Short mmCIF file of C-alpha atoms in Angstrom, two decimals:
data_model
loop_
_atom_site.label_atom_id
_atom_site.label_comp_id
_atom_site.label_asym_id
_atom_site.label_seq_id
_atom_site.Cartn_x
_atom_site.Cartn_y
_atom_site.Cartn_z
CA UNK A 1 93.05 122.07 113.59
CA UNK A 2 93.07 120.71 110.07
CA UNK A 3 90.08 120.30 107.75
CA UNK A 4 89.72 118.08 104.70
CA UNK A 5 86.95 118.91 102.25
CA UNK A 6 86.05 116.39 99.56
CA UNK A 7 84.13 117.00 96.37
CA UNK A 8 83.22 115.22 93.16
CA UNK A 9 81.14 112.24 94.22
CA UNK A 10 77.88 111.32 92.57
CA UNK A 11 75.79 108.79 90.70
CA UNK A 12 77.14 107.42 87.42
CA UNK A 13 76.67 104.40 85.19
CA UNK A 14 79.11 101.54 84.83
CA UNK A 15 81.95 102.51 82.52
CA UNK A 16 81.70 106.21 83.32
CA UNK A 17 84.33 108.37 85.01
CA UNK A 18 84.42 110.57 88.08
CA UNK A 19 87.07 112.82 89.59
CA UNK A 20 87.26 113.26 93.33
CA UNK A 21 89.12 116.16 94.90
CA UNK A 22 90.18 116.89 98.46
CA UNK A 23 91.57 120.13 99.82
CA UNK A 24 93.32 120.37 103.17
CA UNK A 25 93.43 123.58 105.15
CA UNK A 26 94.22 124.80 108.64
CA UNK A 27 97.23 124.45 110.88
CA UNK A 28 99.49 122.73 108.36
CA UNK A 29 103.27 122.84 108.38
CA UNK A 30 103.66 120.08 105.84
CA UNK A 31 101.62 117.22 104.42
CA UNK A 32 103.58 113.98 104.22
CA UNK A 33 100.96 111.94 102.40
CA UNK A 34 97.38 112.06 101.18
CA UNK A 35 95.08 109.39 99.96
CA UNK A 36 91.67 107.88 99.51
CA UNK A 37 89.91 105.06 101.30
CA UNK A 38 86.41 103.73 100.75
CA UNK A 39 83.80 101.97 102.81
CA UNK A 40 80.55 100.16 102.17
CA UNK A 41 78.03 99.39 104.91
CA UNK A 42 79.00 96.38 106.97
CA UNK A 43 82.57 96.28 105.72
CA UNK A 44 85.86 97.73 106.88
CA UNK A 45 87.25 100.85 105.34
CA UNK A 46 89.74 99.88 102.64
CA UNK A 47 92.63 101.56 100.92
CA UNK A 48 92.02 102.87 97.41
CA UNK A 49 95.17 104.88 96.71
CA UNK A 50 97.77 106.96 98.50
CA UNK A 51 100.50 109.35 97.41
CA UNK A 52 103.42 110.65 99.45
CA UNK A 53 105.06 114.02 99.22
CA UNK A 54 107.83 112.30 97.26
CA UNK A 55 105.25 110.93 94.79
CA UNK A 56 105.39 107.35 96.01
CA UNK A 57 102.03 105.92 94.98
CA UNK A 58 100.13 102.87 96.19
CA UNK A 59 96.96 101.47 94.64
CA UNK A 60 94.60 98.75 95.71
CA UNK A 61 94.77 95.86 93.27
CA UNK A 62 91.08 96.32 92.49
CA UNK A 63 91.62 99.81 91.05
CA UNK A 64 94.99 99.49 89.36
CA UNK A 65 94.81 100.60 85.74
CA UNK A 66 91.49 102.38 86.27
CA UNK A 67 92.14 104.97 88.99
CA UNK A 68 94.86 107.61 89.08
CA UNK A 69 95.84 109.60 92.15
CA UNK A 70 97.62 112.94 91.92
CA UNK A 71 98.53 115.69 94.32
CA UNK A 72 99.33 119.38 94.25
CA UNK A 73 101.66 119.92 97.19
CA UNK A 74 101.55 123.70 96.87
CA UNK A 75 97.76 123.70 97.20
CA UNK A 76 97.49 120.82 99.71
CA UNK A 77 95.09 119.01 97.42
CA UNK A 78 94.73 115.47 96.17
CA UNK A 79 92.68 114.16 93.28
CA UNK A 80 91.42 110.73 92.33
CA UNK A 81 90.55 110.20 88.69
CA UNK A 82 88.30 107.16 88.46
CA UNK A 83 87.74 105.65 85.02
CA UNK A 84 85.87 102.56 83.88
CA UNK A 85 83.83 102.58 87.04
CA UNK A 86 82.14 99.37 88.15
CA UNK A 87 79.15 98.77 90.44
CA UNK A 88 81.55 97.30 92.99
CA UNK A 89 83.24 100.70 93.24
CA UNK A 90 80.10 101.99 94.95
CA UNK A 91 81.09 103.26 98.39
CA UNK A 92 81.65 106.31 100.52
CA UNK A 93 85.09 107.64 99.62
CA UNK A 94 87.14 109.27 102.37
CA UNK A 95 90.11 111.55 101.92
CA UNK A 96 92.95 111.24 104.40
CA UNK A 97 96.07 113.27 105.07
CA UNK A 98 99.13 112.71 107.24
CA UNK A 99 99.96 116.18 108.46
CA UNK A 100 102.84 117.74 110.34
CA UNK A 101 101.00 120.38 112.32
CA UNK A 102 102.21 123.94 112.44
CA UNK A 103 103.99 125.09 115.62
CA UNK A 104 103.80 121.74 117.45
CA UNK A 105 105.24 119.77 114.50
CA UNK A 106 103.23 116.78 115.70
CA UNK A 107 102.39 114.20 113.04
CA UNK A 108 98.64 113.57 112.86
CA UNK A 109 96.27 111.72 110.56
CA UNK A 110 93.09 113.50 109.46
CA UNK A 111 90.00 112.30 107.64
CA UNK A 112 87.38 114.02 105.56
CA UNK A 113 83.63 113.58 105.97
CA UNK A 114 83.34 111.31 102.96
CA UNK A 115 81.67 111.60 99.58
CA UNK A 116 79.27 109.05 98.12
CA UNK A 117 80.09 107.37 94.83
CA UNK A 118 77.34 105.22 93.34
CA UNK A 119 77.84 103.24 90.14
CA UNK A 120 74.75 101.72 88.58
CA UNK A 121 74.88 98.71 86.30
#
């Protein structure tokens, strides 16, 4: 099994910054990609940013220029630096990883439990 543990959420004011981190552990042969999604009640989970093992990065238009995703492949971790936060960034942020599992070499997507980010105006 594979576990994703997120950290770094919290309550901030508009214009502040937060840094989210996610560490993957368990039966990992290789991680092909990691990323962040977010969800607010009553809405679908949406992409925030993803990064592949080859450092191909995708951002949602709503966060471009404000958020930066980075990864440490050796440590199986991903970070999301969030600057100039807005009230509309308020959501539960979920870490995700596309993992090639050890031994079986099966490709599987995993999700973390989520971390709350609240931005007050």
